[in-house]
Amino acid sequence: MTFHRGDEGRPQTSGLDDILKGRRMRRLRRADWSRRLVRETTLTVDDLIWPVFVVDGENVRVDVPSMPGVQRLSIDLAAAQAEEAARLGIPAIAIFPYTDPDLRDTMGSEAVNEQNLVCRATRAMKAAAPEVGLITDVALDPFTSHGHDGVLAGEEILNDETVAQMCRAALVQAAAGSDVIAPSDMMDGRVGAIRRALDGAGYHHVQIMSYTAKYASAFYGPFRDAVGTNKTLRGDKRTYQMDFGNIDEAVREAELDLNEGADSIMVKPGMPYLDVIRRLKDTFAVPTFAYQVSGEYAMIKAAAANGWIDGERAMWESLAAFKRAGADGVLTYFAPFIARQMKARG
Ligand code: PBG
């Protein structure tokens, strides 16, 4: 028999049976054991990259108000945190510095100082936990007085001058023991230039994880609090970061980065851009990472603090979504929290 509109309210058991002909999707969902057996994607500790904010001083731990549960740590505490990453089995940490405002200038000169905060943190964390991969961001914004990712001339971010400065920054980071250079600036040609600079200095083994499709986004706000660029940033980053309406452009960015020698690519922010992750993964079939950025973390934490959503479940669900979309791993501020839960579950 056919199922007519308007019949919904009436008992239709025999009619429904006829329609379903044994195709009952809910059968597989009935029990936990069955749901576990048929789950298509799973999240493990091997998927996590833990972003860490470092600050000068000793035994310093400063809350980032817009990121509950996240703190800026002095190097001694960051080294202890690297040990914790090792204990939890988290494969890698991404390091971001809160640079003393007095050290920031228009060129981002501190970025190329081999004794800068990132380099000192890298050395200390490597010594504390050699088995944990260290990813260092290469962009000038934590070091510039204007908060932009590049060298500024008037209103213009100079591309090639910025790339040259980033190559020098990448070299001091590699010398400090960084395993992965992650350019997060969106200048043109930076991946190839950094690859040549690294190879020229004998750092053939140092990877490049490119922030390939990085969008000019409102979701970076809390991060800019954490690294202290929110107050100083003049204007926005739309002349170098991508427009949120675009996805073909992400394919062209990825093609360039891979041709220039990127070992892995990244999409950022994460959750609003799952389609971009899927498209890049399907197109290039290379290691593809997602960055669940500060604003995404803050939204989940804020809604949970208000009792509007279940924060724990939202954490798991939001991170699993990246795997489902095709990501190989996720940079997430939830990394230690979810890794502890994973460990407790065994
Ligand atoms: C710096 C950089 C940013 C983030 C990572 N590296 C901010 C920006 O581009 O303004 C954002 C990360 C986050 O929001 O969690 N180039």
mmCIF file of C-alpha atoms and ligand atoms in Angstrom:
data_model
loop_
_atom_site.group_PDB
_atom_site.id
_atom_site.type_symbol
_atom_site.label_atom_id
_atom_site.label_comp_id
_atom_site.label_asym_id
_atom_site.label_seq_id
_atom_site.Cartn_x
_atom_site.Cartn_y
_atom_site.Cartn_z
ATOM 1 C CA MET A 1 0.000 0.000 0.000
ATOM 2 C CA THR A 2 1.086 3.582 -0.409
ATOM 3 C CA PHE A 3 1.563 6.032 2.383
ATOM 4 C CA HIS A 4 -0.643 9.073 1.976
ATOM 5 C CA ARG A 5 -0.098 12.526 3.361
ATOM 6 C CA GLY A 6 -2.465 13.001 6.252
ATOM 7 C CA ASP A 7 -2.186 9.360 7.321
ATOM 8 C CA GLU A 8 0.625 10.162 9.719
ATOM 9 C CA GLY A 9 -1.563 10.397 12.791
ATOM 10 C CA ARG A 10 -3.325 7.071 12.375
ATOM 11 C CA PRO A 11 -2.007 3.659 13.381
ATOM 12 C CA GLN A 12 -0.309 2.492 10.211
ATOM 13 C CA THR A 13 1.751 -0.422 11.463
ATOM 14 C CA SER A 14 0.932 -2.871 8.738
ATOM 15 C CA GLY A 15 1.208 -0.207 6.075
ATOM 16 C CA LEU A 16 4.573 0.981 7.386
ATOM 17 C CA ASP A 17 5.856 -2.579 7.495
ATOM 18 C CA ASP A 18 5.032 -2.851 3.869
ATOM 19 C CA ILE A 19 6.891 0.353 3.049
ATOM 20 C CA LEU A 20 9.946 -0.408 5.151
ATOM 21 C CA LYS A 21 10.274 -3.991 3.843
ATOM 22 C CA GLY A 22 12.746 -4.769 6.558
ATOM 23 C CA ARG A 23 14.871 -1.627 6.036
ATOM 24 C CA ARG A 24 14.912 -0.380 9.573
ATOM 25 C CA MET A 25 17.851 1.989 10.139
ATOM 26 C CA ARG A 26 17.188 2.093 13.864
ATOM 27 C CA ARG A 27 18.074 -1.611 14.273
ATOM 28 C CA LEU A 28 21.796 -0.798 14.241
ATOM 29 C CA ARG A 29 21.336 2.070 16.690
ATOM 30 C CA ARG A 30 19.511 0.097 19.387
ATOM 31 C CA ALA A 31 22.430 -0.810 21.607
ATOM 32 C CA ASP A 32 25.718 0.757 22.509
ATOM 33 C CA TRP A 33 27.730 -2.296 21.379
ATOM 34 C CA SER A 34 26.149 -2.057 17.955
ATOM 35 C CA ARG A 35 26.607 1.689 17.616
ATOM 36 C CA ARG A 36 30.262 1.216 18.481
ATOM 37 C CA LEU A 37 30.671 -1.530 15.894
ATOM 38 C CA VAL A 38 29.247 0.485 13.030
ATOM 39 C CA ARG A 39 30.734 3.891 13.909
ATOM 40 C CA GLU A 40 32.423 5.162 10.760
ATOM 41 C CA THR A 41 34.969 7.540 12.244
ATOM 42 C CA THR A 42 36.593 7.689 15.633
ATOM 43 C CA LEU A 43 38.672 10.225 17.436
ATOM 44 C CA THR A 44 41.802 9.110 19.258
ATOM 45 C CA VAL A 45 44.589 10.831 21.136
ATOM 46 C CA ASP A 46 46.689 10.501 17.962
ATOM 47 C CA ASP A 47 44.452 13.118 16.339
ATOM 48 C CA LEU A 48 45.285 15.890 18.785
ATOM 49 C CA ILE A 49 47.591 18.891 18.626
ATOM 50 C CA TRP A 50 47.729 20.983 21.801
ATOM 51 C CA PRO A 51 48.216 24.773 21.326
ATOM 52 C CA VAL A 52 50.157 26.354 24.181
ATOM 53 C CA PHE A 53 50.654 30.055 25.004
ATOM 54 C CA VAL A 54 53.980 31.008 26.526
ATOM 55 C CA VAL A 55 54.996 34.113 28.425
ATOM 56 C CA ASP A 56 58.189 35.418 30.043
ATOM 57 C CA GLY A 57 58.944 34.859 33.698
ATOM 58 C CA GLU A 58 59.120 31.959 36.040
ATOM 59 C CA ASN A 59 56.282 29.981 37.575
ATOM 60 C CA VAL A 60 53.860 32.330 35.829
ATOM 61 C CA ARG A 61 50.385 31.143 34.970
ATOM 62 C CA VAL A 62 47.967 33.766 33.631
ATOM 63 C CA ASP A 63 44.355 32.963 32.805
ATOM 64 C CA VAL A 64 43.077 33.981 29.398
ATOM 65 C CA PRO A 65 39.625 35.295 30.408
ATOM 66 C CA SER A 66 37.988 34.670 27.037
ATOM 67 C CA MET A 67 39.299 31.075 26.991
ATOM 68 C CA PRO A 68 38.269 29.439 30.293
ATOM 69 C CA GLY A 69 40.704 26.645 31.183
ATOM 70 C CA VAL A 70 43.492 28.088 29.015
ATOM 71 C CA GLN A 71 46.471 29.935 30.471
ATOM 72 C CA ARG A 72 49.645 31.625 29.385
ATOM 73 C CA LEU A 73 52.533 29.708 30.897
ATOM 74 C CA SER A 74 56.108 30.645 31.620
ATOM 75 C CA ILE A 75 58.692 28.386 30.017
ATOM 76 C CA ASP A 76 59.297 26.230 33.097
ATOM 77 C CA LEU A 77 55.574 25.424 33.280
ATOM 78 C CA ALA A 78 55.343 24.965 29.517
ATOM 79 C CA ALA A 79 58.128 22.374 29.775
ATOM 80 C CA ALA A 80 56.134 20.564 32.460
ATOM 81 C CA GLN A 81 53.155 20.707 30.147
ATOM 82 C CA ALA A 82 55.185 19.066 27.377
ATOM 83 C CA GLU A 83 55.871 16.240 29.823
ATOM 84 C CA GLU A 84 52.151 15.994 30.459
ATOM 85 C CA ALA A 85 51.500 15.807 26.714
ATOM 86 C CA ALA A 86 53.947 12.903 26.591
ATOM 87 C CA ARG A 87 52.213 11.146 29.488
ATOM 88 C CA LEU A 88 48.820 11.610 27.861
ATOM 89 C CA GLY A 89 50.124 10.445 24.480
ATOM 90 C CA ILE A 90 49.344 13.715 22.692
ATOM 91 C CA PRO A 91 51.578 13.633 19.597
ATOM 92 C CA ALA A 92 52.335 17.336 19.211
ATOM 93 C CA ILE A 93 52.195 20.803 20.736
ATOM 94 C CA ALA A 94 51.865 24.118 18.888
ATOM 95 C CA ILE A 95 53.655 27.030 20.568
ATOM 96 C CA PHE A 96 52.400 30.636 20.565
ATOM 97 C CA PRO A 97 54.195 33.472 22.357
ATOM 98 C CA TYR A 98 52.862 36.420 24.306
ATOM 99 C CA THR A 99 55.670 38.810 23.458
ATOM 100 C CA ASP A 100 56.482 41.635 25.853
ATOM 101 C CA PRO A 101 54.882 44.741 24.240
ATOM 102 C CA ASP A 102 58.219 46.580 24.602
ATOM 103 C CA LEU A 103 59.812 44.063 22.253
ATOM 104 C CA ARG A 104 57.260 44.583 19.485
ATOM 105 C CA ASP A 105 58.109 46.871 16.568
ATOM 106 C CA THR A 106 56.880 47.633 13.056
ATOM 107 C CA MET A 107 59.124 44.960 11.466
ATOM 108 C CA GLY A 108 58.497 42.214 14.003
ATOM 109 C CA SER A 109 62.260 42.105 14.636
ATOM 110 C CA GLU A 110 61.907 39.951 17.719
ATOM 111 C CA ALA A 111 60.655 37.106 15.491
ATOM 112 C CA VAL A 112 64.186 36.566 14.197
ATOM 113 C CA ASN A 113 65.914 36.733 17.579
ATOM 114 C CA GLU A 114 67.280 33.287 18.347
ATOM 115 C CA GLN A 115 66.729 34.005 22.049
ATOM 116 C CA ASN A 116 63.092 34.995 21.658
ATOM 117 C CA LEU A 117 60.352 33.433 23.733
ATOM 118 C CA VAL A 118 59.358 30.860 21.107
ATOM 119 C CA CYS A 119 62.941 29.652 20.659
ATOM 120 C CA ARG A 120 63.599 29.426 24.398
ATOM 121 C CA ALA A 121 60.313 27.602 24.930
ATOM 122 C CA THR A 122 61.104 25.230 22.072
ATOM 123 C CA ARG A 123 64.484 24.325 23.546
ATOM 124 C CA ALA A 124 63.034 23.781 27.019
ATOM 125 C CA MET A 125 60.054 21.758 25.855
ATOM 126 C CA LYS A 126 62.206 19.617 23.545
ATOM 127 C CA ALA A 127 64.572 18.876 26.404
ATOM 128 C CA ALA A 128 61.681 18.015 28.729
ATOM 129 C CA ALA A 129 59.803 15.766 26.306
ATOM 130 C CA PRO A 130 61.864 14.856 23.242
ATOM 131 C CA GLU A 131 59.184 12.481 21.930
ATOM 132 C CA VAL A 132 56.555 15.225 21.606
ATOM 133 C CA GLY A 133 56.462 16.985 18.224
ATOM 134 C CA LEU A 134 56.872 20.749 18.437
ATOM 135 C CA ILE A 135 55.089 22.941 15.930
ATOM 136 C CA THR A 136 56.065 26.595 15.800
ATOM 137 C CA ASP A 137 53.935 29.231 14.145
ATOM 138 C CA VAL A 138 55.765 31.490 11.752
ATOM 139 C CA ALA A 139 53.932 34.781 11.408
ATOM 140 C CA LEU A 140 54.933 38.213 12.535
ATOM 141 C CA ASP A 141 51.806 39.224 14.434
ATOM 142 C CA PRO A 142 52.949 38.303 17.968
ATOM 143 C CA PHE A 143 56.016 40.480 17.331
ATOM 144 C CA THR A 144 54.656 43.536 15.518
ATOM 145 C CA SER A 145 53.530 46.732 17.224
ATOM 146 C CA HIS A 146 50.552 46.955 14.825
ATOM 147 C CA GLY A 147 49.400 43.339 15.246
ATOM 148 C CA HIS A 148 49.560 42.464 11.560
ATOM 149 C CA ASP A 149 51.207 39.309 10.232
ATOM 150 C CA GLY A 150 53.528 41.253 7.988
ATOM 151 C CA VAL A 151 55.749 44.220 7.435
ATOM 152 C CA LEU A 152 53.518 47.270 7.120
ATOM 153 C CA ALA A 153 54.197 50.213 4.779
ATOM 154 C CA GLY A 154 51.449 52.800 5.155
ATOM 155 C CA GLU A 155 48.298 50.705 4.871
ATOM 156 C CA GLU A 156 49.960 47.959 2.831
ATOM 157 C CA ILE A 157 51.282 44.624 4.118
ATOM 158 C CA LEU A 158 54.414 44.043 2.055
ATOM 159 C CA ASN A 159 54.431 40.474 0.808
ATOM 160 C CA ASP A 160 58.007 39.763 -0.195
ATOM 161 C CA GLU A 161 59.644 41.656 2.667
ATOM 162 C CA THR A 162 57.413 39.704 5.044
ATOM 163 C CA VAL A 163 58.373 36.390 3.455
ATOM 164 C CA ALA A 164 62.062 37.221 3.829
ATOM 165 C CA GLN A 165 61.551 38.017 7.495
ATOM 166 C CA MET A 166 59.585 34.777 7.981
ATOM 167 C CA CYS A 167 62.400 32.736 6.460
ATOM 168 C CA ARG A 168 64.768 34.157 9.068
ATOM 169 C CA ALA A 169 62.206 33.408 11.792
ATOM 170 C CA ALA A 170 61.839 29.820 10.540
ATOM 171 C CA LEU A 171 65.603 29.331 10.698
ATOM 172 C CA VAL A 172 65.939 30.419 14.323
ATOM 173 C CA GLN A 173 63.003 28.174 15.229
ATOM 174 C CA ALA A 174 64.523 25.189 13.428
ATOM 175 C CA ALA A 175 67.832 25.836 15.167
ATOM 176 C CA ALA A 176 65.992 25.817 18.494
ATOM 177 C CA GLY A 177 64.595 22.369 17.732
ATOM 178 C CA SER A 178 61.223 22.979 16.117
ATOM 179 C CA ASP A 179 59.998 19.875 14.282
ATOM 180 C CA VAL A 180 57.363 21.608 12.196
ATOM 181 C CA ILE A 181 57.300 25.146 10.848
ATOM 182 C CA ALA A 182 53.732 26.358 10.469
ATOM 183 C CA PRO A 183 53.368 29.565 8.455
ATOM 184 C CA SER A 184 50.077 31.145 9.517
ATOM 185 C CA ASP A 185 50.339 34.436 7.682
ATOM 186 C CA MET A 186 48.877 33.840 4.172
ATOM 187 C CA MET A 187 51.633 35.715 2.301
ATOM 188 C CA ASP A 188 52.195 34.462 -1.244
ATOM 189 C CA GLY A 189 55.181 32.223 -1.899
ATOM 190 C CA ARG A 190 56.073 31.718 1.746
ATOM 191 C CA VAL A 191 56.032 27.921 1.751
ATOM 192 C CA GLY A 192 58.540 27.620 -1.098
ATOM 193 C CA ALA A 193 60.776 30.309 0.336
ATOM 194 C CA ILE A 194 60.798 28.729 3.799
ATOM 195 C CA ARG A 195 61.483 25.272 2.296
ATOM 196 C CA ARG A 196 64.495 26.630 0.415
ATOM 197 C CA ALA A 197 65.753 28.451 3.490
ATOM 198 C CA LEU A 198 65.424 25.332 5.654
ATOM 199 C CA ASP A 199 67.065 23.067 3.095
ATOM 200 C CA GLY A 200 69.840 25.584 2.522
ATOM 201 C CA ALA A 201 70.663 25.453 6.220
ATOM 202 C CA GLY A 202 70.531 21.664 6.408
ATOM 203 C CA TYR A 203 67.087 21.345 8.000
ATOM 204 C CA HIS A 204 65.765 18.853 5.439
ATOM 205 C CA HIS A 205 63.955 16.921 8.146
ATOM 206 C CA VAL A 206 61.946 19.887 9.433
ATOM 207 C CA GLN A 207 58.362 19.704 8.180
ATOM 208 C CA ILE A 208 56.175 22.508 6.910
ATOM 209 C CA MET A 209 52.541 22.471 8.006
ATOM 210 C CA SER A 210 50.965 25.249 6.020
ATOM 211 C CA TYR A 211 47.994 27.253 7.174
ATOM 212 C CA THR A 212 46.712 26.823 3.636
ATOM 213 C CA ALA A 213 43.140 28.014 3.841
ATOM 214 C CA LYS A 214 43.135 30.557 6.597
ATOM 215 C CA TYR A 215 40.091 32.768 6.523
ATOM 216 C CA ALA A 216 39.776 36.355 7.769
ATOM 217 C CA SER A 217 37.599 35.363 10.683
ATOM 218 C CA ALA A 218 35.785 36.757 13.682
ATOM 219 C CA PHE A 219 36.603 33.527 15.524
ATOM 220 C CA TYR A 220 40.217 34.493 16.334
ATOM 221 C CA GLY A 221 39.229 37.097 18.925
ATOM 222 C CA PRO A 222 40.148 35.182 22.099
ATOM 223 C CA PHE A 223 43.507 34.104 20.605
ATOM 224 C CA ARG A 224 44.352 37.734 20.016
ATOM 225 C CA ASP A 225 43.629 38.336 23.702
ATOM 226 C CA ALA A 226 45.966 35.487 24.557
ATOM 227 C CA VAL A 227 48.901 36.768 22.489
ATOM 228 C CA GLY A 228 48.090 40.400 23.197
ATOM 229 C CA THR A 229 47.343 41.633 19.686
ATOM 230 C CA ASN A 230 43.664 42.523 20.072
ATOM 231 C CA LYS A 231 44.251 46.002 21.424
ATOM 232 C CA THR A 232 46.990 46.920 18.991
ATOM 233 C CA LEU A 233 45.623 45.470 15.764
ATOM 234 C CA ARG A 234 44.877 48.238 13.292
ATOM 235 C CA GLY A 235 42.107 47.397 10.830
ATOM 236 C CA ASP A 236 41.602 43.794 9.772
ATOM 237 C CA LYS A 237 43.452 41.045 7.894
ATOM 238 C CA ARG A 238 41.285 40.835 4.808
ATOM 239 C CA THR A 239 44.013 41.780 2.339
ATOM 240 C CA TYR A 240 45.889 38.582 3.129
ATOM 241 C CA GLN A 241 43.558 36.092 4.865
ATOM 242 C CA MET A 242 40.808 34.514 2.765
ATOM 243 C CA ASP A 243 37.278 35.730 2.202
ATOM 244 C CA PHE A 244 34.756 33.496 3.925
ATOM 245 C CA GLY A 245 32.648 33.187 0.780
ATOM 246 C CA ASN A 246 35.319 31.237 -1.083
ATOM 247 C CA ILE A 247 36.196 27.575 -1.490
ATOM 248 C CA ASP A 248 37.650 27.207 -5.020
ATOM 249 C CA GLU A 249 40.296 29.651 -3.852
ATOM 250 C CA ALA A 250 41.212 27.226 -1.061
ATOM 251 C CA VAL A 251 41.892 24.574 -3.706
ATOM 252 C CA ARG A 252 44.231 26.960 -5.534
ATOM 253 C CA GLU A 253 46.006 27.840 -2.271
ATOM 254 C CA ALA A 254 46.495 24.156 -1.492
ATOM 255 C CA GLU A 255 47.819 23.441 -4.969
ATOM 256 C CA LEU A 256 50.400 26.203 -4.584
ATOM 257 C CA ASP A 257 51.434 25.179 -1.073
ATOM 258 C CA LEU A 258 51.884 21.546 -2.081
ATOM 259 C CA ASN A 259 53.850 22.495 -5.175
ATOM 260 C CA GLU A 260 56.040 24.703 -3.008
ATOM 261 C CA GLY A 261 56.778 21.797 -0.675
ATOM 262 C CA ALA A 262 54.227 21.803 2.141
ATOM 263 C CA ASP A 263 54.179 18.450 3.957
ATOM 264 C CA SER A 264 50.702 19.000 5.318
ATOM 265 C CA ILE A 265 47.950 21.559 4.964
ATOM 266 C CA MET A 266 45.514 23.146 7.369
ATOM 267 C CA VAL A 267 42.077 24.706 7.295
ATOM 268 C CA LYS A 268 41.231 27.417 9.780
ATOM 269 C CA PRO A 269 38.839 28.112 11.505
ATOM 270 C CA GLY A 270 37.462 24.606 11.862
ATOM 271 C CA MET A 271 33.791 23.986 12.422
ATOM 272 C CA PRO A 272 32.406 26.692 10.089
ATOM 273 C CA TYR A 273 34.716 25.343 7.335
ATOM 274 C CA LEU A 274 34.180 21.573 7.398
ATOM 275 C CA ASP A 275 33.247 21.721 3.722
ATOM 276 C CA VAL A 276 36.683 23.134 2.935
ATOM 277 C CA ILE A 277 38.391 20.290 4.797
ATOM 278 C CA ARG A 278 36.381 17.715 2.876
ATOM 279 C CA ARG A 279 37.061 19.385 -0.447
ATOM 280 C CA LEU A 280 40.824 19.623 0.116
ATOM 281 C CA LYS A 281 41.071 16.069 1.445
ATOM 282 C CA ASP A 282 39.144 14.671 -1.523
ATOM 283 C CA THR A 283 41.095 16.752 -4.020
ATOM 284 C CA PHE A 284 44.660 16.297 -2.791
ATOM 285 C CA ALA A 285 44.668 13.264 -0.477
ATOM 286 C CA VAL A 286 47.453 14.722 1.663
ATOM 287 C CA PRO A 287 47.675 15.100 5.453
ATOM 288 C CA THR A 288 45.057 17.732 6.230
ATOM 289 C CA PHE A 289 44.581 19.392 9.601
ATOM 290 C CA ALA A 290 41.848 21.502 11.101
ATOM 291 C CA TYR A 291 42.264 24.262 13.657
ATOM 292 C CA GLN A 292 39.376 24.470 16.092
ATOM 293 C CA VAL A 293 40.182 28.075 16.881
ATOM 294 C CA SER A 294 39.878 30.120 20.031
ATOM 295 C CA GLY A 295 36.426 31.511 19.242
ATOM 296 C CA GLU A 296 35.023 28.036 18.667
ATOM 297 C CA TYR A 297 36.431 26.910 22.004
ATOM 298 C CA ALA A 298 35.106 30.057 23.710
ATOM 299 C CA MET A 299 31.602 29.548 22.298
ATOM 300 C CA ILE A 300 31.377 26.009 23.610
ATOM 301 C CA LYS A 301 32.801 26.978 26.999
ATOM 302 C CA ALA A 302 30.527 30.009 27.344
ATOM 303 C CA ALA A 303 27.363 28.146 26.393
ATOM 304 C CA ALA A 304 28.297 25.312 28.734
ATOM 305 C CA ALA A 305 29.024 27.722 31.590
ATOM 306 C CA ASN A 306 25.528 29.119 31.141
ATOM 307 C CA GLY A 307 24.060 25.644 31.239
ATOM 308 C CA TRP A 308 22.804 26.044 27.670
ATOM 309 C CA ILE A 309 24.652 23.064 26.236
ATOM 310 C CA ASP A 310 26.459 20.065 27.673
ATOM 311 C CA GLY A 311 30.067 21.162 27.275
ATOM 312 C CA GLU A 312 31.595 17.691 27.528
ATOM 313 C CA ARG A 313 29.377 16.239 24.855
ATOM 314 C CA ALA A 314 29.824 19.288 22.631
ATOM 315 C CA MET A 315 33.594 18.841 22.938
ATOM 316 C CA TRP A 316 33.468 15.238 21.726
ATOM 317 C CA GLU A 317 30.943 15.963 19.008
ATOM 318 C CA SER A 318 32.747 19.022 17.657
ATOM 319 C CA LEU A 319 36.058 17.166 17.464
ATOM 320 C CA ALA A 320 34.590 14.019 15.918
ATOM 321 C CA ALA A 321 33.112 16.221 13.188
ATOM 322 C CA PHE A 322 36.610 17.061 11.974
ATOM 323 C CA LYS A 323 37.433 13.387 11.521
ATOM 324 C CA ARG A 324 34.171 12.822 9.697
ATOM 325 C CA ALA A 325 34.991 15.750 7.386
ATOM 326 C CA GLY A 326 38.299 14.091 6.496
ATOM 327 C CA ALA A 327 40.813 15.776 8.784
ATOM 328 C CA ASP A 328 43.830 13.781 9.927
ATOM 329 C CA GLY A 329 44.126 15.759 13.125
ATOM 330 C CA VAL A 330 42.931 18.833 14.962
ATOM 331 C CA LEU A 331 44.618 21.698 16.744
ATOM 332 C CA THR A 332 42.349 22.186 19.725
ATOM 333 C CA TYR A 333 42.420 23.856 23.118
ATOM 334 C CA PHE A 334 40.408 20.876 24.357
ATOM 335 C CA ALA A 335 43.414 18.593 23.719
ATOM 336 C CA PRO A 336 44.451 17.984 27.358
ATOM 337 C CA PHE A 337 40.863 17.700 28.584
ATOM 338 C CA ILE A 338 39.759 15.178 26.010
ATOM 339 C CA ALA A 339 43.053 13.274 26.209
ATOM 340 C CA ARG A 340 42.561 12.844 29.967
ATOM 341 C CA GLN A 341 39.089 11.455 29.333
ATOM 342 C CA MET A 342 40.420 9.138 26.647
ATOM 343 C CA LYS A 343 43.083 7.878 29.022
ATOM 344 C CA ALA A 344 40.572 7.308 31.813
ATOM 345 C CA ARG A 345 38.381 5.302 29.454
ATOM 346 C CA GLY A 346 41.407 3.214 28.511
HETATM 347 C C1 PBG B 1 48.643 34.307 13.863
HETATM 348 C C2 PBG B 1 47.624 33.322 14.270
HETATM 349 C C3 PBG B 1 46.278 33.537 14.615
HETATM 350 C C4 PBG B 1 45.786 32.317 15.049
HETATM 351 C C5 PBG B 1 46.818 31.372 14.925
HETATM 352 N N1 PBG B 1 47.943 32.013 14.438
HETATM 353 C C6 PBG B 1 45.472 34.789 14.685
HETATM 354 C C7 PBG B 1 45.308 35.645 13.519
HETATM 355 O O1 PBG B 1 45.614 35.290 12.372
HETATM 356 O O2 PBG B 1 44.867 36.777 13.737
HETATM 357 C C8 PBG B 1 44.400 32.082 15.569
HETATM 358 C C9 PBG B 1 44.205 30.886 16.424
HETATM 359 C C10 PBG B 1 42.970 30.889 17.237
HETATM 360 O O3 PBG B 1 42.091 31.766 17.115
HETATM 361 O O4 PBG B 1 42.836 29.962 18.052
HETATM 362 N N2 PBG B 1 48.881 34.511 12.542
#
